[in-house]
Short mmCIF file of C-alpha atoms in Angstrom, two decimals:
data_model
loop_
_atom_site.label_atom_id
_atom_site.label_comp_id
_atom_site.label_asym_id
_atom_site.label_seq_id
_atom_site.Cartn_x
_atom_site.Cartn_y
_atom_site.Cartn_z
CA LYS U 7 101.64 77.49 142.64
CA TYR U 8 101.83 77.06 138.94
CA LEU U 9 98.71 79.07 138.40
CA ALA U 10 99.87 81.86 140.62
CA ARG U 11 103.21 81.98 138.83
CA CYS U 12 101.43 82.10 135.48
CA MET U 13 99.20 84.94 136.79
CA HIS U 14 102.21 86.86 137.91
CA TYR U 15 103.99 86.39 134.54
CA SER U 16 100.94 87.34 132.56
CA THR U 17 100.40 90.51 134.61
CA ALA U 18 104.09 91.48 134.29
CA LEU U 19 103.93 90.82 130.45
CA ALA U 20 100.74 92.89 130.14
CA LEU U 21 102.29 95.69 132.10
CA TYR U 22 105.48 95.52 129.83
CA LEU U 23 103.37 95.53 126.73
CA TYR U 24 101.41 98.33 127.99
CA MET U 25 104.46 100.50 128.84
CA HIS U 26 106.11 99.58 125.50
CA ALA U 27 102.97 100.66 123.61
CA CYS U 28 102.87 103.91 125.56
CA THR U 29 106.47 104.75 124.67
CA MET U 30 106.19 103.71 121.07
CA SER U 31 103.06 105.67 120.40
CA THR U 32 104.73 108.95 121.22
CA LYS U 33 107.75 108.43 118.88
CA LEU U 34 107.73 108.32 115.18
CA PRO U 35 109.75 105.51 113.50
CA ARG U 36 113.12 106.66 112.32
CA GLN U 37 113.26 103.97 109.62
CA LEU U 38 112.56 104.68 106.02
CA PHE U 39 111.45 102.30 103.32
CA VAL U 40 113.05 103.07 100.06
CA THR U 41 111.66 101.67 96.83
CA ARG U 42 112.56 101.88 93.06
CA LEU U 43 116.25 101.29 93.89
CA HIS U 44 118.61 100.50 90.85
CA TRP U 45 119.20 96.81 90.75
CA THR U 46 123.02 97.42 91.33
CA THR U 47 122.45 99.66 94.57
CA CYS U 48 124.08 98.25 97.65
CA LYS U 49 123.76 99.26 101.36
CA ASP U 50 126.95 101.16 101.24
CA ALA U 51 125.57 103.45 98.38
CA LEU U 52 122.41 104.06 100.50
CA LYS U 53 124.60 104.86 103.51
CA ALA U 54 126.74 107.22 101.49
CA TYR U 55 123.77 109.03 100.04
CA PHE U 56 121.67 109.41 103.15
CA SER U 57 124.61 110.37 105.46
CA GLN U 58 124.34 113.92 103.86
CA PHE U 59 121.10 114.28 105.94
CA GLY U 60 122.52 113.09 109.24
CA LYS U 61 123.84 110.06 110.99
CA VAL U 62 122.80 106.90 109.38
CA VAL U 63 122.20 104.07 112.06
CA ASN U 64 121.72 101.10 109.66
CA THR U 65 120.96 100.33 106.02
CA LYS U 66 119.65 97.21 104.30
CA VAL U 67 119.09 96.37 100.70
CA VAL U 68 116.93 93.28 99.93
CA ILE U 69 118.85 91.11 97.68
CA ASP U 70 117.57 88.33 95.29
CA PHE U 71 119.52 85.28 96.23
CA ASP U 72 119.21 83.91 92.66
CA THR U 73 120.97 86.91 90.97
CA GLY U 74 122.84 88.58 93.74
CA PHE U 75 121.28 91.96 92.75
CA SER U 76 118.88 94.24 94.62
CA LYS U 77 115.16 93.50 94.51
CA GLY U 78 114.56 97.29 94.18
CA TYR U 79 113.84 98.06 97.68
CA GLY U 80 115.60 98.62 101.12
CA PHE U 81 115.60 100.24 104.53
CA VAL U 82 117.56 103.17 106.07
CA GLN U 83 117.50 103.92 109.72
CA MET U 84 118.35 107.37 110.77
CA ASN U 85 119.46 108.72 114.12
CA SER U 86 116.66 111.30 114.82
CA GLU U 87 113.15 112.01 113.65
CA ASP U 88 114.21 115.49 112.39
CA GLU U 89 116.55 113.95 109.89
CA VAL U 90 113.78 111.62 108.57
CA ASP U 91 111.36 114.49 108.32
CA ARG U 92 114.00 116.43 106.29
CA ILE U 93 114.51 113.53 104.01
CA LEU U 94 110.71 113.14 103.43
CA GLU U 95 110.33 116.70 102.31
CA GLU U 96 112.61 116.19 99.17
CA ARG U 97 112.99 114.16 96.07
CA HIS U 98 115.92 111.75 95.96
CA VAL U 99 118.10 110.25 93.31
CA VAL U 100 120.35 107.29 94.20
CA ASP U 101 122.75 105.69 91.61
CA GLN U 102 121.15 107.89 88.81
CA LYS U 103 117.61 106.66 89.67
CA GLU U 104 114.88 108.57 91.39
CA VAL U 105 113.68 106.60 94.38
CA VAL U 106 110.45 106.70 96.58
CA ILE U 107 110.76 107.06 100.26
CA GLN U 108 108.17 106.37 102.94
CA ARG U 109 108.37 106.27 106.75
CA ASP U 110 108.52 102.55 107.67
CA GLU U 111 105.75 102.13 110.22
CA LYS U 112 107.01 98.54 111.14
CA PRO U 113 110.68 98.80 111.85
CA ARG U 114 112.46 95.46 111.36
#
């Protein structure tokens, strides 16, 4: 019985992973990786800046625990792929510093 149950679960898991992979491969990630941030930039500043391009779902700035300031990079998740494409076509300055933006291939 145990072996049959394991086989059932492994088949279901394999099917789930296959279906998930199929749906993920057709969609581009809507999350952006933003580097060269100013050390004082916070997630609210990122949200305020990128909201001019569309709806911002989430922002995150990676913080150095020792200093409490930004490590110089973060993430922005947008609502649609069109918004991300528009952002990637332009140059951007956040908190008086030009930033580098890439599509984040591994959303967190």
